[in-house]
CSV table of N, CA and C in Angstrom, one decimal:
chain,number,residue,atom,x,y,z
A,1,UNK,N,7.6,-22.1,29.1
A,1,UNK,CA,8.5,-21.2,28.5
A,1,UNK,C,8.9,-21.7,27.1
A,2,UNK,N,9.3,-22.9,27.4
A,2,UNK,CA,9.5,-23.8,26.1
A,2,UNK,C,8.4,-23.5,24.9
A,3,UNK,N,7.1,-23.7,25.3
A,3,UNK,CA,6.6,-23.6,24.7
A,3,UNK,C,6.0,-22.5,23.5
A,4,UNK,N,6.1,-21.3,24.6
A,4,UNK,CA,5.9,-19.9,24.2
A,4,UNK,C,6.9,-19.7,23.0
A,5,UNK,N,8.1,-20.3,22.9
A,5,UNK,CA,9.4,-20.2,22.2
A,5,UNK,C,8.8,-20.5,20.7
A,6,UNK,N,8.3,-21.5,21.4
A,6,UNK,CA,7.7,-22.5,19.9
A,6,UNK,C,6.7,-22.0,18.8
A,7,UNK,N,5.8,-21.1,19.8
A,7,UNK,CA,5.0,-20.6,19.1
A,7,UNK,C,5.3,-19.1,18.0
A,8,UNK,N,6.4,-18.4,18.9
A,8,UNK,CA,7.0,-17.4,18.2
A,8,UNK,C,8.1,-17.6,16.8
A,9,UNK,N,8.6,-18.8,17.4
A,9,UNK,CA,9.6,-19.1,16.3
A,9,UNK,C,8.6,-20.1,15.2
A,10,UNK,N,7.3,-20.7,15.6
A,10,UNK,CA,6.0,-20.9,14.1
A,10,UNK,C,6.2,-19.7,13.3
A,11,UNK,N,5.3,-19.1,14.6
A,11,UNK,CA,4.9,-17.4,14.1
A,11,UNK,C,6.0,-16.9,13.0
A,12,UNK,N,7.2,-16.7,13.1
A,12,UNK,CA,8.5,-16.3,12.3
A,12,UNK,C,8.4,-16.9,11.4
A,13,UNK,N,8.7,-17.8,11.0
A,13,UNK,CA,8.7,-18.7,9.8
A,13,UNK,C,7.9,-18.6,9.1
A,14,UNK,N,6.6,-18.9,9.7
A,14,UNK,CA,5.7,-18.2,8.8
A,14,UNK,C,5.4,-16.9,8.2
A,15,UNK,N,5.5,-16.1,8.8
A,15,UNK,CA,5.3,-14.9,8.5
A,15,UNK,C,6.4,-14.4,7.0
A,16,UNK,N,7.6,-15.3,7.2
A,16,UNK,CA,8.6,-15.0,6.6
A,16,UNK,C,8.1,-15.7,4.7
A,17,UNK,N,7.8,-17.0,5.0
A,17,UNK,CA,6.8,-17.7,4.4
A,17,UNK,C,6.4,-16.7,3.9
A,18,UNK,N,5.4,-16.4,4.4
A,18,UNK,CA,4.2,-15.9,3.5
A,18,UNK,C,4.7,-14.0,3.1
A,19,UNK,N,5.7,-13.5,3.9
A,19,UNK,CA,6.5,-12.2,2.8
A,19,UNK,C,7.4,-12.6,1.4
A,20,UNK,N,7.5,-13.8,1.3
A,20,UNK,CA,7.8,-14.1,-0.2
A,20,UNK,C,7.3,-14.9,-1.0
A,21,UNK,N,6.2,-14.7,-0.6
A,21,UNK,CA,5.3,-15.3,-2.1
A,21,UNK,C,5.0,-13.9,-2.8
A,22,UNK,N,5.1,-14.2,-4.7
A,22,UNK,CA,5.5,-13.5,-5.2
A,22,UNK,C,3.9,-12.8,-5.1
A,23,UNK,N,2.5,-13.0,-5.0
A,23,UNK,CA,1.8,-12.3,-4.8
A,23,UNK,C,1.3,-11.0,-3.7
A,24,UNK,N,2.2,-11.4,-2.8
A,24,UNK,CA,2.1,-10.6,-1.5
A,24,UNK,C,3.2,-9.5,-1.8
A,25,UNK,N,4.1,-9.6,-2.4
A,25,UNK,CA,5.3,-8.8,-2.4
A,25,UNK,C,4.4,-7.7,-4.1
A,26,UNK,N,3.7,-8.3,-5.0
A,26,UNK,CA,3.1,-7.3,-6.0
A,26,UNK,C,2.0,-6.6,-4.9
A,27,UNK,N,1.2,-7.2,-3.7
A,27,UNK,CA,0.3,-5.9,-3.4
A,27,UNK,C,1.0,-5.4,-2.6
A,28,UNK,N,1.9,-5.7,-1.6
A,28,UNK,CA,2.9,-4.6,-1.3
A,28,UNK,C,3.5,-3.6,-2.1
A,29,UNK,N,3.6,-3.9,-3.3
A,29,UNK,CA,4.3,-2.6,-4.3
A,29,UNK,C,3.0,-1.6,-4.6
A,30,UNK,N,1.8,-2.4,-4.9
A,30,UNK,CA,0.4,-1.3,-5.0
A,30,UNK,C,0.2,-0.8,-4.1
A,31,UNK,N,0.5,-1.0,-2.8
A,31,UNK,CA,-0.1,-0.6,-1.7
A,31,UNK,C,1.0,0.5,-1.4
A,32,UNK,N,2.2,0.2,-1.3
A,32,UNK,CA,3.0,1.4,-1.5
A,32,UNK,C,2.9,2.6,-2.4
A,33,UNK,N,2.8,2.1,-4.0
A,33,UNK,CA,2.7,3.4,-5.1
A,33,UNK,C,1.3,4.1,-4.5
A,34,UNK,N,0.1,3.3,-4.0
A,34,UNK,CA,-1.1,4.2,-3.4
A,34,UNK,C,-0.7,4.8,-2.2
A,35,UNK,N,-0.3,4.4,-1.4
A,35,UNK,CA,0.1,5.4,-0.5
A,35,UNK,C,0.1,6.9,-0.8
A,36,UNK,N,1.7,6.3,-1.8
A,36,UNK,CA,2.6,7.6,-2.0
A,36,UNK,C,1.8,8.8,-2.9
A,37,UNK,N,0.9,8.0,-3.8
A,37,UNK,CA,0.6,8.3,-4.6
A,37,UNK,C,-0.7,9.6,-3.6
A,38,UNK,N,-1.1,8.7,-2.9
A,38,UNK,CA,-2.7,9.4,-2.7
A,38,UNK,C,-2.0,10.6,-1.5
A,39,UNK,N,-0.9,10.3,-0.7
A,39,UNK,CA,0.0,11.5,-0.2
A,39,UNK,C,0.5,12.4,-1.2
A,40,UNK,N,1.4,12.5,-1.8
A,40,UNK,CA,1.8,13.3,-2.8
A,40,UNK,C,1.6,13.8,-3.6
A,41,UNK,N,-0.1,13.7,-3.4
A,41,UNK,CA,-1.2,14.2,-4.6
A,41,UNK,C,-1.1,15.8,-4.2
A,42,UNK,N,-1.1,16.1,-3.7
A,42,UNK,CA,-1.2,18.0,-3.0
A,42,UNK,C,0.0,18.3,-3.9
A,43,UNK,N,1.1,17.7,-3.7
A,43,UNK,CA,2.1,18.1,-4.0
A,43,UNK,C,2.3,18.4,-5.6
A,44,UNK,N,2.2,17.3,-6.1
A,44,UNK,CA,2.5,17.1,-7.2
A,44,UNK,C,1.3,17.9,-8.2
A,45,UNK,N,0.3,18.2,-7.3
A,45,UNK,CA,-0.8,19.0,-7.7
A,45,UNK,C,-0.3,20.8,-8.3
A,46,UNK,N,0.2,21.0,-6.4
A,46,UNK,CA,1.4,22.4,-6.6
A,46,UNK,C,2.1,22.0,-8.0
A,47,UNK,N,2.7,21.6,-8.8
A,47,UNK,CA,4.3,21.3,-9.4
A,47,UNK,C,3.1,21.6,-11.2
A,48,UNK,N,2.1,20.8,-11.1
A,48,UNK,CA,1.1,20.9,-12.3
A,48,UNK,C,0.9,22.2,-12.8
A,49,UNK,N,0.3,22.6,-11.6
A,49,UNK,CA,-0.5,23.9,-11.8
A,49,UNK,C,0.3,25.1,-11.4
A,50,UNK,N,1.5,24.6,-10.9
A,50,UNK,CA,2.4,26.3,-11.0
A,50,UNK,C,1.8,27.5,-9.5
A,51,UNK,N,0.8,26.7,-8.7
A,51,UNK,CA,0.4,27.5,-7.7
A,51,UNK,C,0.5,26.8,-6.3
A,52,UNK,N,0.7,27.2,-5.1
A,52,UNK,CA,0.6,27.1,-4.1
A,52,UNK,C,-0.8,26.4,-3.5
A,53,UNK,N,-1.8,27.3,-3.9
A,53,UNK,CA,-2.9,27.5,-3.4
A,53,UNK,C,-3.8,26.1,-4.5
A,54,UNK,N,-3.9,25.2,-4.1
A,54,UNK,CA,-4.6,23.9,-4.7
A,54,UNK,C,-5.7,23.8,-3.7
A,55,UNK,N,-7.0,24.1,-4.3
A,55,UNK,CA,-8.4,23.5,-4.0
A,55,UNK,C,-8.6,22.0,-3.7
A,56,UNK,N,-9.2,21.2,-2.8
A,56,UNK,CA,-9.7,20.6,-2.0
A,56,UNK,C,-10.8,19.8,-3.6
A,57,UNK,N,-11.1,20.6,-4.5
A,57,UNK,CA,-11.8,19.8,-5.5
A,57,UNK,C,-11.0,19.7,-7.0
A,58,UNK,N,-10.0,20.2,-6.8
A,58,UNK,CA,-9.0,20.6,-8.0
A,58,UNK,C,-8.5,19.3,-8.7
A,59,UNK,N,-9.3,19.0,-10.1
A,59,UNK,CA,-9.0,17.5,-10.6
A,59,UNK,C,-7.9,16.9,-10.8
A,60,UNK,N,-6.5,17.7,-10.7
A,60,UNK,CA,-5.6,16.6,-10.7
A,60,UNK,C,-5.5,16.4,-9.2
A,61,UNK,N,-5.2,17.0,-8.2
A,61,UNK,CA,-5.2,16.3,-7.1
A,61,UNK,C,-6.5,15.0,-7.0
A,62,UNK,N,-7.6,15.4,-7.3
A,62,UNK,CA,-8.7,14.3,-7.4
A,62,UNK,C,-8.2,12.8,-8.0
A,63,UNK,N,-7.6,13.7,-9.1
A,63,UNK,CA,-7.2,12.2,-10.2
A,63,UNK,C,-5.9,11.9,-9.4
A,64,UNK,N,-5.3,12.1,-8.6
A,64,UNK,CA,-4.0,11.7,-7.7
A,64,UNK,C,-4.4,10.3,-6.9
A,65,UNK,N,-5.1,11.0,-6.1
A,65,UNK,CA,-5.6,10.8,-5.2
A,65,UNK,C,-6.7,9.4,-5.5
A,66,UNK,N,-7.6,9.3,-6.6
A,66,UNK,CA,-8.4,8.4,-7.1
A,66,UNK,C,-7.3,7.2,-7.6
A,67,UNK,N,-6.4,7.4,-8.2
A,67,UNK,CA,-5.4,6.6,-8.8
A,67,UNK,C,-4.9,5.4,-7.6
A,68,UNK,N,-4.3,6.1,-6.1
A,68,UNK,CA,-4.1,6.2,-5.2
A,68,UNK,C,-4.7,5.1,-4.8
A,69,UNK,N,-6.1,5.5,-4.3
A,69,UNK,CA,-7.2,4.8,-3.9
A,69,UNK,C,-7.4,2.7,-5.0
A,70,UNK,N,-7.3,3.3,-6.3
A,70,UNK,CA,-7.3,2.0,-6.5
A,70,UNK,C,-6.0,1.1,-6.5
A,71,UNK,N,-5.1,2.0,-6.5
A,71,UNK,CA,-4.0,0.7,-5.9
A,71,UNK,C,-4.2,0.0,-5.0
A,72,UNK,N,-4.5,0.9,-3.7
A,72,UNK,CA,-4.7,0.4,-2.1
A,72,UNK,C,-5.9,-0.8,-2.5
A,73,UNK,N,-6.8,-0.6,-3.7
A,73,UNK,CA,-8.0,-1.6,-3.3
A,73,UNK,C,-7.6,-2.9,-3.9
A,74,UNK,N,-6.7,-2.3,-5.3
A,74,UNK,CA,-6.0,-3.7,-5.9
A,74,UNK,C,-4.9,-4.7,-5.1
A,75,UNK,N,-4.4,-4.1,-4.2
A,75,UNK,CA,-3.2,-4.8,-3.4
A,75,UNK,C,-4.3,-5.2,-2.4
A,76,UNK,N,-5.5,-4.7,-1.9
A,76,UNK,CA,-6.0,-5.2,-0.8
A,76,UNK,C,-6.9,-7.0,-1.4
A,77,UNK,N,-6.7,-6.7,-2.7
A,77,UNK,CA,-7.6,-7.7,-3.8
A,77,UNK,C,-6.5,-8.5,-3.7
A,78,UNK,N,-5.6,-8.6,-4.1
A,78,UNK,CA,-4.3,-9.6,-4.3
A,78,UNK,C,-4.2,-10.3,-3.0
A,79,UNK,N,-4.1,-9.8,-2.0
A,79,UNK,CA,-3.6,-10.2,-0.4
A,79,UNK,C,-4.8,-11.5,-0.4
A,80,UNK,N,-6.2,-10.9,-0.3
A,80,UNK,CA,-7.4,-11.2,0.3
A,80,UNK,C,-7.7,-12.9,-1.3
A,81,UNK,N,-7.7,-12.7,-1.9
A,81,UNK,CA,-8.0,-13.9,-3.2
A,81,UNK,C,-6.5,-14.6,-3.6
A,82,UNK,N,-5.3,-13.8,-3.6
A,82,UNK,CA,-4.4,-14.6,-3.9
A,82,UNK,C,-3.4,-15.1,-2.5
A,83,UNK,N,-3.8,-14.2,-1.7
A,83,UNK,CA,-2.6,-14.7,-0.6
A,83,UNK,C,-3.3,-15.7,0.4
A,84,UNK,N,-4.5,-16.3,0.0
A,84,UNK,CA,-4.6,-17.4,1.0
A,84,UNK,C,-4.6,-18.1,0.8
């Protein structure tokens, strides 16, 4: 039992450790703005173009959505080369 303790309260510390190194906390912020970004692409597509009806190939959603995409790859780059 003792032991199990031990290993969760490593586990904690570490983890906590390694949520404030200042590199993990910048791809957390990319990896959030892509999120939002590559979600709210429909949206914010509506708001551009003044219409409802947004096409599935309609380049600002594309360009939303692509923008999106390379955050998620740049924070996935930061984690993977700087967070180890």
């Amino acid at each position: 039992m003792n032991t199990m303790l031990n290993v969760f309260q490593t586990f904690g510390q570490n983890f906590v450790r390694r949520m404030q190194m200042p590199s993990i906390i910048v791809a957390l912020v990319f990896a959030i703005i892509g999120v939002s970004l590559a979600v709210l692409g429909r949206r914010v597509a509506r708001m551009v173009r003044k219409s409802n009806n947004i096409e599935d190939n309609d380049s600002v959603l594309i360009t939303f959505k692509a923008i999106g995409l390379v955050c998620l790859f740049i924070s996935v780059l930061i984690v993977v080369f700087r967070g180890i």
